[in-house]
Short mmCIF file of C-alpha atoms and ligand atoms in Angstrom, two decimals:
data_model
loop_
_atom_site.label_atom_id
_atom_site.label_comp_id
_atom_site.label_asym_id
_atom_site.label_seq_id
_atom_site.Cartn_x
_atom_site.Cartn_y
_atom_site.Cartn_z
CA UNK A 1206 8.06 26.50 -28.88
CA UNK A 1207 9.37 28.26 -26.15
CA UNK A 1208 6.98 28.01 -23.02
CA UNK A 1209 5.55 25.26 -24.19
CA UNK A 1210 4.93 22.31 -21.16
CA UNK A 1211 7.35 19.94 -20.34
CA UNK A 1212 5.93 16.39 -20.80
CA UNK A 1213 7.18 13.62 -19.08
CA UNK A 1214 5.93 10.74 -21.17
CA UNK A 1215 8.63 8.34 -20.50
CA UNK A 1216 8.04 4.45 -19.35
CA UNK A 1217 9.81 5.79 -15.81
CA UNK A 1218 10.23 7.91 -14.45
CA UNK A 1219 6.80 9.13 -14.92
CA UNK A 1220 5.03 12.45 -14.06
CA UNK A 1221 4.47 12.71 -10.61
CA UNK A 1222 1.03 14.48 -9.85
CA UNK A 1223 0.72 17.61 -7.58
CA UNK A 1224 -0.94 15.89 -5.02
CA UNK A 1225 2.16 13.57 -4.36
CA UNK A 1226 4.57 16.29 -5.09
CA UNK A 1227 2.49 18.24 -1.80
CA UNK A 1228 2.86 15.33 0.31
CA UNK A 1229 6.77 14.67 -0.24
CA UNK A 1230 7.21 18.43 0.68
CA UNK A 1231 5.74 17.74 3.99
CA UNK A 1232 8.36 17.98 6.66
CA UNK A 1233 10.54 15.43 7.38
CA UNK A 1234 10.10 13.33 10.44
CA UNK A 1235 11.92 10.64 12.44
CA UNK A 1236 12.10 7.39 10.42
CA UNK A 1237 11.79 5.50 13.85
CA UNK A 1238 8.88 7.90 15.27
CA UNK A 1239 4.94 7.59 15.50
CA UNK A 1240 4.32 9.84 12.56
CA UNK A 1241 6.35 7.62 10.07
CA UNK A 1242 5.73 4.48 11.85
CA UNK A 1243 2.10 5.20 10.94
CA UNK A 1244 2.49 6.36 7.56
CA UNK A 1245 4.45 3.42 7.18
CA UNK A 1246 1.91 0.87 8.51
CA UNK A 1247 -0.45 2.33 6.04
CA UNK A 1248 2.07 2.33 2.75
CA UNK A 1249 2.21 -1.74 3.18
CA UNK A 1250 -1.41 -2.25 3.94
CA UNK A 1251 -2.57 -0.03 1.05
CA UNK A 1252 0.23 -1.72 -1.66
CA UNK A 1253 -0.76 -5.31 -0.53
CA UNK A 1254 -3.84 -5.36 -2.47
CA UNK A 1255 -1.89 -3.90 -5.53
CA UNK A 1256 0.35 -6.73 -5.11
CA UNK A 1257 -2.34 -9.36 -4.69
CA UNK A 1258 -0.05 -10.53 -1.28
CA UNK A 1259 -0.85 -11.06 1.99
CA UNK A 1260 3.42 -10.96 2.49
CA UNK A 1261 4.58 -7.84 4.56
CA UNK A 1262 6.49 -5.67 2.03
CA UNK A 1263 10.31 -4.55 2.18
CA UNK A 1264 11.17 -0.95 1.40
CA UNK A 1265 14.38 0.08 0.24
CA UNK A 1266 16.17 3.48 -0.93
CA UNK A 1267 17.11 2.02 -4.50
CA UNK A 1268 16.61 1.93 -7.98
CA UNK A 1269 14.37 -0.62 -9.84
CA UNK A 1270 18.07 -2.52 -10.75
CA UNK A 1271 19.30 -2.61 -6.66
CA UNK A 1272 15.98 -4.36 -6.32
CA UNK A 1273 16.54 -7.24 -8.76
CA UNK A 1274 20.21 -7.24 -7.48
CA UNK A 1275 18.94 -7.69 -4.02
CA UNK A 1276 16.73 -10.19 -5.03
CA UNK A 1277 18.79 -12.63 -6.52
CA UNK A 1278 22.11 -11.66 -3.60
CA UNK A 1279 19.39 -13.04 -0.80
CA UNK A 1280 18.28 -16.40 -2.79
CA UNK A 1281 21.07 -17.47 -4.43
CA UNK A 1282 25.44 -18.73 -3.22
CA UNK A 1283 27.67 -18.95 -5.58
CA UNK A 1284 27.59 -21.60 -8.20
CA UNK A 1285 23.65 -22.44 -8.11
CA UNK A 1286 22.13 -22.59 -11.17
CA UNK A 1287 19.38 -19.82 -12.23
CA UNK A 1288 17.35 -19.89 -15.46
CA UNK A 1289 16.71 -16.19 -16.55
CA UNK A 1290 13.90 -15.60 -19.48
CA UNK A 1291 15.76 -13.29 -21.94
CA UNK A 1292 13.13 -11.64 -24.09
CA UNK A 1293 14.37 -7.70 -23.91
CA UNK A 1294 16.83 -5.73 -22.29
CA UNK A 1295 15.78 -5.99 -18.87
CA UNK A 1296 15.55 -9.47 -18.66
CA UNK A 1297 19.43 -9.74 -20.06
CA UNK A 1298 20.27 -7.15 -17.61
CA UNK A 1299 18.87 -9.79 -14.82
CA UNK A 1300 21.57 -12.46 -16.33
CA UNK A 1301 23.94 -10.64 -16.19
CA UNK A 1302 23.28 -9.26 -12.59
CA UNK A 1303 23.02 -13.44 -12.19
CA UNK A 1304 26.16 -13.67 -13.53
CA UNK A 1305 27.97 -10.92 -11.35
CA UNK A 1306 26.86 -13.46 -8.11
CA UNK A 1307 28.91 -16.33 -9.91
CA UNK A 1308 25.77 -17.86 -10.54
CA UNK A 1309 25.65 -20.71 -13.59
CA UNK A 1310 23.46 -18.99 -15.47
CA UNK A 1311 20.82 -20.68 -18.35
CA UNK A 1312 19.48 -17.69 -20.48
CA UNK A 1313 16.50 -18.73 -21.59
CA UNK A 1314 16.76 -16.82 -25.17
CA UNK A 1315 12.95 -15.73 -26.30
CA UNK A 1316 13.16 -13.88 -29.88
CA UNK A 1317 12.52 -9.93 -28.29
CA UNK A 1318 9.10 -9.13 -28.95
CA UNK A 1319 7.40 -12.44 -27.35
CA UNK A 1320 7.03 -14.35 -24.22
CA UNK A 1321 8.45 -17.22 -22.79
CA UNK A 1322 6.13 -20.58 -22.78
CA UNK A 1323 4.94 -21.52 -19.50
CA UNK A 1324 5.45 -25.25 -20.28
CA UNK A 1325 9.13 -24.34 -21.93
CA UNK A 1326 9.70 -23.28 -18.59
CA UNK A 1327 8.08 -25.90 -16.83
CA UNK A 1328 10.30 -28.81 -18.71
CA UNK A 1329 13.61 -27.10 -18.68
CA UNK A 1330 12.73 -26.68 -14.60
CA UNK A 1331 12.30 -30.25 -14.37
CA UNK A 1332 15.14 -31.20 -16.12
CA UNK A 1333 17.86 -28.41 -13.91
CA UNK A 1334 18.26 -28.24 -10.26
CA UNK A 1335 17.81 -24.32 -10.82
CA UNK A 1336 17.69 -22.29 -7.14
CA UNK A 1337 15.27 -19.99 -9.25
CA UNK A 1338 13.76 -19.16 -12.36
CA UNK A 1339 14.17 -15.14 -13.07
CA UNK A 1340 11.33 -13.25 -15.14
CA UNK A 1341 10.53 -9.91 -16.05
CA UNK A 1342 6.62 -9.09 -15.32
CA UNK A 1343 6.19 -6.35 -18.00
CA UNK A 1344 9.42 -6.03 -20.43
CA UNK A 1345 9.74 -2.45 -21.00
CA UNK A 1346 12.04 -2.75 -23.48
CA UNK A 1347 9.67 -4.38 -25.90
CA UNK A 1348 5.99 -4.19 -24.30
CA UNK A 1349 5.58 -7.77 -23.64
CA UNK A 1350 4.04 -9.09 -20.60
CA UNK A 1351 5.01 -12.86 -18.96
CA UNK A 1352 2.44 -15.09 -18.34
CA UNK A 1353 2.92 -15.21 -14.45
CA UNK A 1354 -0.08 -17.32 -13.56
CA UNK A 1355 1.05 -20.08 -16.08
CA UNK A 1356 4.46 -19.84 -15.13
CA UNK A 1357 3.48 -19.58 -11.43
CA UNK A 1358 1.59 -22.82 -11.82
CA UNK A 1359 4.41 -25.13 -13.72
CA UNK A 1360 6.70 -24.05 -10.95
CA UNK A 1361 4.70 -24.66 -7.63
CA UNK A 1362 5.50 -28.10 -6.88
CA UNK A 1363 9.51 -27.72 -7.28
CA UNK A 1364 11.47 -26.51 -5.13
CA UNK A 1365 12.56 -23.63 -7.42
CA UNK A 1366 11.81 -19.95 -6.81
CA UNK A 1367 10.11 -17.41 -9.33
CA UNK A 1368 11.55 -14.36 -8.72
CA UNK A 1369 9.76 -11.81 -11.04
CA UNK A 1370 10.95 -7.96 -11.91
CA UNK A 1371 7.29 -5.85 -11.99
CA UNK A 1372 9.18 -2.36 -11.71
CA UNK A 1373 7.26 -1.52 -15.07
CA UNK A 1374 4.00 -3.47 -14.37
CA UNK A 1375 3.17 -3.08 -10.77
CA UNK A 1376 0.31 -0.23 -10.09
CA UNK A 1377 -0.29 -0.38 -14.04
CA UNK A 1378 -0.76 -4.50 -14.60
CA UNK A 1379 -2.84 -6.90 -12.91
CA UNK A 1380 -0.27 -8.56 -10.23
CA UNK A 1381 -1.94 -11.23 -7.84
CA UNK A 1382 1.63 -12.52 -6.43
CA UNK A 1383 -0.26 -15.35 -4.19
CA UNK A 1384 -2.25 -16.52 -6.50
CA UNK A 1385 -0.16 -17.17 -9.01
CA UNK A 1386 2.74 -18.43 -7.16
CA UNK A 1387 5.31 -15.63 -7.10
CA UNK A 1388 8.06 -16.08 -4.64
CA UNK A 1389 9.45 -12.63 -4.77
CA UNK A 1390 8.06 -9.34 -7.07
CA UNK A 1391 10.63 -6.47 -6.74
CA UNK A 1392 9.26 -3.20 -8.07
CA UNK A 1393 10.24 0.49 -7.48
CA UNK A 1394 8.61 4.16 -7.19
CA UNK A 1395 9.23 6.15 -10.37
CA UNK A 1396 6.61 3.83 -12.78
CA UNK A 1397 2.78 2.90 -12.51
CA UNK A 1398 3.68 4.31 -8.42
CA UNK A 1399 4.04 7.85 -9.69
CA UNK A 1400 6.33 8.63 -7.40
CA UNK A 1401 9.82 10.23 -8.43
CA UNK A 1402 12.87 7.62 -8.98
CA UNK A 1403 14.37 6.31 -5.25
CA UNK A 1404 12.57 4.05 -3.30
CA UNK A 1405 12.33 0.04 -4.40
CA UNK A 1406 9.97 -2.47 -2.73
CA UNK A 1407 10.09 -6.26 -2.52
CA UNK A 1408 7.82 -8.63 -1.48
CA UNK A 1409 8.27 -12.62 -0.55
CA UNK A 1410 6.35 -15.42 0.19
CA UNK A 1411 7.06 -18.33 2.33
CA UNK A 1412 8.85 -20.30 -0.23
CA UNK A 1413 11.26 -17.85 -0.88
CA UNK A 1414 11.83 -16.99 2.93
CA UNK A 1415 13.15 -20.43 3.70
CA UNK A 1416 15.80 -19.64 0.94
CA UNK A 1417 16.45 -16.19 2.43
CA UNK A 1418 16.69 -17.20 5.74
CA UNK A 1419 19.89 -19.81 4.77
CA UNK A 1420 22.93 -18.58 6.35
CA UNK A 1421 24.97 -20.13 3.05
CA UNK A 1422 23.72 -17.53 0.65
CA UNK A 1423 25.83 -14.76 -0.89
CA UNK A 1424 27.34 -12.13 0.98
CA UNK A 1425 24.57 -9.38 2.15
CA UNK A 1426 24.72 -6.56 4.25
CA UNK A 1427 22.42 -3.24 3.24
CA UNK A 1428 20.01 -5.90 1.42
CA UNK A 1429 19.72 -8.62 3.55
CA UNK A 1430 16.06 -9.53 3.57
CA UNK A 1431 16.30 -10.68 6.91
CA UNK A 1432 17.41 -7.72 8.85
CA UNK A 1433 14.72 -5.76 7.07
CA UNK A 1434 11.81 -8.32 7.49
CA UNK A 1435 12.89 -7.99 11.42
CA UNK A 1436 12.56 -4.03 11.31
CA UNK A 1437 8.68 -4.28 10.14
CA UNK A 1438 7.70 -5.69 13.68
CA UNK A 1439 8.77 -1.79 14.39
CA UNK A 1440 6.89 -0.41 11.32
CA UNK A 1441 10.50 0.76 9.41
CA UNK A 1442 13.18 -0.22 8.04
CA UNK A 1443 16.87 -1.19 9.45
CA UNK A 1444 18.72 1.75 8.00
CA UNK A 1445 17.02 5.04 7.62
CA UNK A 1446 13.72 4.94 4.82
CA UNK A 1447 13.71 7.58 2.29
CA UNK A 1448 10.89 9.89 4.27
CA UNK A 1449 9.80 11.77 1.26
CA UNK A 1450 9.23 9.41 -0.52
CA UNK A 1451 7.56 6.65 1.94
CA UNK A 1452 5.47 10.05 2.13
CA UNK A 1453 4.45 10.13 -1.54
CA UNK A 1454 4.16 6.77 -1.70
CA UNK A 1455 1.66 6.78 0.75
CA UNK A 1456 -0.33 9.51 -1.19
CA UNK A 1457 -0.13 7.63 -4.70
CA UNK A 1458 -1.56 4.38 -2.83
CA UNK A 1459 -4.35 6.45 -1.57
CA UNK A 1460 -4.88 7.87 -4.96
CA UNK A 1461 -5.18 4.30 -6.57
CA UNK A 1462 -7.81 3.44 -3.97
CA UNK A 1463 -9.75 6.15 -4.13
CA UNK A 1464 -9.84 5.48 -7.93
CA UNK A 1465 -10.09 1.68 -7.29
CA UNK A 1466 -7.80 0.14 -8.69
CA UNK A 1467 -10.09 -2.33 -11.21
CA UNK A 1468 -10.38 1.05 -12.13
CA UNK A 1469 -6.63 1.94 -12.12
CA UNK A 1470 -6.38 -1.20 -14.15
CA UNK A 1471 -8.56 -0.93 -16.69
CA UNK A 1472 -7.57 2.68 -17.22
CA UNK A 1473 -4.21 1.55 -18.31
CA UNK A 1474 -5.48 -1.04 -20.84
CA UNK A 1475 -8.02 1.37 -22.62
CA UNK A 1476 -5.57 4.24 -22.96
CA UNK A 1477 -3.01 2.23 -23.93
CA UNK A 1478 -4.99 0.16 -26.35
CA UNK A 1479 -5.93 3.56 -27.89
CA UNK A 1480 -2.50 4.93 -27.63
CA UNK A 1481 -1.95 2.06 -30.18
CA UNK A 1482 -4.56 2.74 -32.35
CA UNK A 1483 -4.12 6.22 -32.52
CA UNK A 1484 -0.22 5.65 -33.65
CA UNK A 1485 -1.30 2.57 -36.27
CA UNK A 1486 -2.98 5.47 -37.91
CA UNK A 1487 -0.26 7.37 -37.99
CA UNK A 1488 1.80 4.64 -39.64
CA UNK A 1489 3.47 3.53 -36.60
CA UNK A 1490 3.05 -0.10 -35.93
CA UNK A 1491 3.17 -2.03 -32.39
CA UNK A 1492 6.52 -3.53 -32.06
CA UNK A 1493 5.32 -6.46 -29.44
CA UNK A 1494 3.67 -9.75 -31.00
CA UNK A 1495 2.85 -11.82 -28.08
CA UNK A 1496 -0.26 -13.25 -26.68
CA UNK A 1497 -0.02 -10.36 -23.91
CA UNK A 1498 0.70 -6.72 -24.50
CA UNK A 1499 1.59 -4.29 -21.91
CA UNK A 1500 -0.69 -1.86 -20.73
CA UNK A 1501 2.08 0.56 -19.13
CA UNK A 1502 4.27 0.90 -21.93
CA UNK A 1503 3.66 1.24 -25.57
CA UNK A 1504 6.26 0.01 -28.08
CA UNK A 1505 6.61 1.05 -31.72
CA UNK A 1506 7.99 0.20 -34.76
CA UNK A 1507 9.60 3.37 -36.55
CA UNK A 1508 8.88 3.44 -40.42
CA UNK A 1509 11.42 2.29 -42.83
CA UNK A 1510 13.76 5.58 -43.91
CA UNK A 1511 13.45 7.12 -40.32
CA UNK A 1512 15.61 6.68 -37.34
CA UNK A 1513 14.01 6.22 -33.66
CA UNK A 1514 16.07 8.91 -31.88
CA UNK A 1515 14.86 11.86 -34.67
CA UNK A 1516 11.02 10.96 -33.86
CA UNK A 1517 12.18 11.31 -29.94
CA UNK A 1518 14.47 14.55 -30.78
CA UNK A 1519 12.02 16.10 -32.71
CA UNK A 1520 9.55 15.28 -30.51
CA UNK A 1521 11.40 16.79 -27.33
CA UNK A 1522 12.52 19.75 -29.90
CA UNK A 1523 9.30 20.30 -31.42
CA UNK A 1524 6.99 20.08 -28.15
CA UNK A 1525 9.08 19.55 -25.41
CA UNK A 1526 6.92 15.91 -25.01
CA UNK A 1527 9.66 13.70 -23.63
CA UNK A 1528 9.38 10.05 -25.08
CA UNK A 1529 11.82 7.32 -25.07
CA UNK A 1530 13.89 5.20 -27.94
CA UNK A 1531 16.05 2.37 -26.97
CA UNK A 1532 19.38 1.86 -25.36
CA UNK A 1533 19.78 -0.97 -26.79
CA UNK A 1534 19.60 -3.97 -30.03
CA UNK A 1535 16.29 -2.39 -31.16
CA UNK A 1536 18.43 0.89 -31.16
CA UNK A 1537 16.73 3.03 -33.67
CA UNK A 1538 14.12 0.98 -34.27
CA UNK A 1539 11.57 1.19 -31.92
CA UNK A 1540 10.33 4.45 -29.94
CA UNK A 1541 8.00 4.34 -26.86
CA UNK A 1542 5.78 6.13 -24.91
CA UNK A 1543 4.74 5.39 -21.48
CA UNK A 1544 1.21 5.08 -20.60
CA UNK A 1545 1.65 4.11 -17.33
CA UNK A 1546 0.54 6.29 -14.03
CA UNK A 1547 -0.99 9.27 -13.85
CA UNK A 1548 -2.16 9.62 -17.59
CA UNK A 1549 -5.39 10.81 -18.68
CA UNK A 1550 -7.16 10.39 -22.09
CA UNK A 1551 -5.73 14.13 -22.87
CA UNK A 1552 -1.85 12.84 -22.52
CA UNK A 1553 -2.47 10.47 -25.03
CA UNK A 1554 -4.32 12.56 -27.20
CA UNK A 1555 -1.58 14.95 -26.83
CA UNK A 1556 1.03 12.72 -27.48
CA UNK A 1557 -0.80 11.62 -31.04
CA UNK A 1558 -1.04 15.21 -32.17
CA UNK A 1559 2.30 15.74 -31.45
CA UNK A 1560 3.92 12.60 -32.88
CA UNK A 1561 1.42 13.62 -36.04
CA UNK A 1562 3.46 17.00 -36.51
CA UNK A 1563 6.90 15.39 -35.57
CA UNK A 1564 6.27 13.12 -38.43
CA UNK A 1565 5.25 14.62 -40.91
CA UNK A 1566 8.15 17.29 -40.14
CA UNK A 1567 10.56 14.58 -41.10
CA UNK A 1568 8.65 13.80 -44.27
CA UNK A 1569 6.69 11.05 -43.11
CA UNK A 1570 3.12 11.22 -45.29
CA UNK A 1571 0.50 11.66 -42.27
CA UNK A 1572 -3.07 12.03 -42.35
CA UNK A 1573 -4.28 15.86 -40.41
CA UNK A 1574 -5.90 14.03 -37.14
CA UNK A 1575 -5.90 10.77 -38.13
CA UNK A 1576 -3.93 9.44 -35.17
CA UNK A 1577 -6.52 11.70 -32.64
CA UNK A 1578 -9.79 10.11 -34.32
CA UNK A 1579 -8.62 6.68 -34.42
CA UNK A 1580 -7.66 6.97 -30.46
CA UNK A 1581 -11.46 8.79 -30.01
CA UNK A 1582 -13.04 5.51 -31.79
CA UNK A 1583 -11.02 3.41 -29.57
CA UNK A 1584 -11.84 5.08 -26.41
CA UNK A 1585 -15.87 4.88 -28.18
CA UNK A 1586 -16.17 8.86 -28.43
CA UNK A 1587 -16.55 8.51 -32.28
CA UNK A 1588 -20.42 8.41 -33.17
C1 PLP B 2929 12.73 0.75 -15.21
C2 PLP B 2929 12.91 -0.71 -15.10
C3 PLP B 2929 13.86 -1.27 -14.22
C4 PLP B 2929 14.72 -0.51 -13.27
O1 PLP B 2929 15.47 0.47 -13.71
P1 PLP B 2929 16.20 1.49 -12.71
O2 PLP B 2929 16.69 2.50 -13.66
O3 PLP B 2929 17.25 0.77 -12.02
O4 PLP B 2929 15.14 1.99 -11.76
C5 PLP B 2929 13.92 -2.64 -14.11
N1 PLP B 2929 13.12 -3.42 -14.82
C6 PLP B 2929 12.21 -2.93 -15.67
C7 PLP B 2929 11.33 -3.88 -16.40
C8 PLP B 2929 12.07 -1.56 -15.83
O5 PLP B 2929 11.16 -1.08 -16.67
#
């Protein structure tokens, strides 16, 4: 298939649209200058809104992983107690970041494929002095979301922190951080920001600032919160901002506003619902089982006699469509696709015809089109 388009249908990094690939060629300016202080003003006022805060927002050159690290090296000294929901691979990788700090860690072990109870949480809180209760937003591993209102509101009245991982969900999933209570939401570009892989974000509340501000915490240097909460009275950051991409950044955010991001929102949910329906059809089943599915990531079951990395191989081989398996228990198992971002009902349609012919090259019995009209109905273009 030689010329065919390279598809970038991953759950992150995600295809980054022309528009924001223009804007990160723009020349590169002073990080401490009027151009970037502006553009920089802008980026936190137009990502607030996404992030349902009123906090000022810290920017970092990072991966989504330095972000949860940096989380967790500003709240916590060594020896506190954490409780960390384990429900997928991201979550354990949060333990054992936890871990790493010489925390006293409690994994709180949810079979992969659900959520964690808001009231489990809630009586194991009361029962531990934990420093913080860790959570991933949207588990990309397994396409469950958290219920962070209900987790939000067990925690409120303790002194304990939710610190919650949204590098998957933010931009994609509904995230109101005040009103639900979340002390810190860490995120990063390369996801529902459609920006390329580099730049993380945090943002805290008040609750989590008195923690922060403790001079007994861990050792912190590059990621002390404090130093870069000072630098926003200037518009920047302590240590020179990745320009480029503060640059894109600044273009997605405009993007999801023009768009509105209801709009944004909802977006995600219908394609991703149909995504679904268009790959039951195909015999591939949703791997997730929880009350709450993601909307930026969909996770499959692979059919009994086939192997997750030959769907993704012959996927890549076949069409050059880049999808994902998993790096990790589920190894083989599941396969998923990323509808998070800039997708468009023709992605997903794309990605059902080609997962059609992938299948049914590897013997799988497939309808012709089933997978295409049962994403149509979904969408309500079927008559
Ligand atoms: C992608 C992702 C991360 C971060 O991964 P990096 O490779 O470090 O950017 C963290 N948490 C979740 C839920 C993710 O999906």
């Amino acid at each position: 298939m030689a010329g065919t388009r390279y598809r970038l249908r991953l759950p992150g990094p995600t295809e980054v649209p022309e528009r924001i690939r223009r804007a990160m060629a723009q020349p590169v300016v002073s990080h401490r200058g009027p151009e970037f202080r502006a553009l920089f003003r802008r980026a936190e006022e137009l990502i607030q809104p996404i992030l349902g805060t009123r906090n000022g927002v810290l920017f970092f050159a990072s991966s989504g992983t330095g972000m949860m690290e940096a989380s967790l090296v500003n709240v916590l000294a060594p020896g506190e107690r954490v409780l960390v929901v384990a429900n997928g691979q991201f979550g354990e990788r949060f333990a054992a970041i936890a871990r790493t700090m010489g925390a006293c860690v409690d994994a709180f072990e949810v079979p992969w494929g659900r959520a964690a109870e808001p009231a489990e949480i809630g009586s194991r809180a009361r029962k531990a002095e934990y420093r913080a209760v860790v959570v991933v937003h949207n588990e990309s591993s397994t396409g469950v979301v958290s219920d962070l209102a209900g987790i939000g509101a067990v925690l409120r009245d303790l002194p304990t922190l939710l610190v919650v991982d949204s590098v998957s969900g933010l931009g994609g999933m509904e995230m109101r951080q005040d009103e639900w209570g979340v002390d810190i939401v860490v995120s990063s570009s390369q996801k529902a920001l459609m920006c390329p892989p580099g730049m993380g974000l945090a943002s805290l509340g008040p609750k989590a600032w008195d923690v922060v501000e403790r001079a007994d915490r861990l050792p912190r240097y590059y990621w002390d919160f404090r130093k870069t909460r000072a630098a926003l009275e200037d518009d920047g950051t302590p240590f020179t901002t990745p320009v480029a991409l503060m640059s894109g950044l600044g273009e997605a955010l405009a993007m999801i506003h023009e768009e509105g991001l209801d709009a944004v929102l909802e977006r995600h949910r219908r394609l991703s619902a149909a995504l679904r329906a268009g790959c039951e059809a195909l015999g591939l089943r949703s791997f997730p089982e929880a009350d709450q599915i993601s909307n930026t990531v969909v996770c499959l079951q692979v059919p009994q006699g086939l192997k997750g990395g030959d769907i993704v191989r012959g996927m890549y081989h076949r069409h050059r469509t880049v999808i994902a398996g998993s790096r990790n228990k589920l190894d083989g198992t599941v396969i998923r696709i990323g509808t998070m971002g800039h997708v468009h009902e023709a992605d997903i349609l794309t990605d059902l015809l080609h997962l059609e012919d992938t299948l049914g090259s590897l013997g799988l019995p497939v309808t012709r089109g089933a997978g295409v009209a049962a994403a149509a109905e979904e969408l309500g273009h079927a008559g």
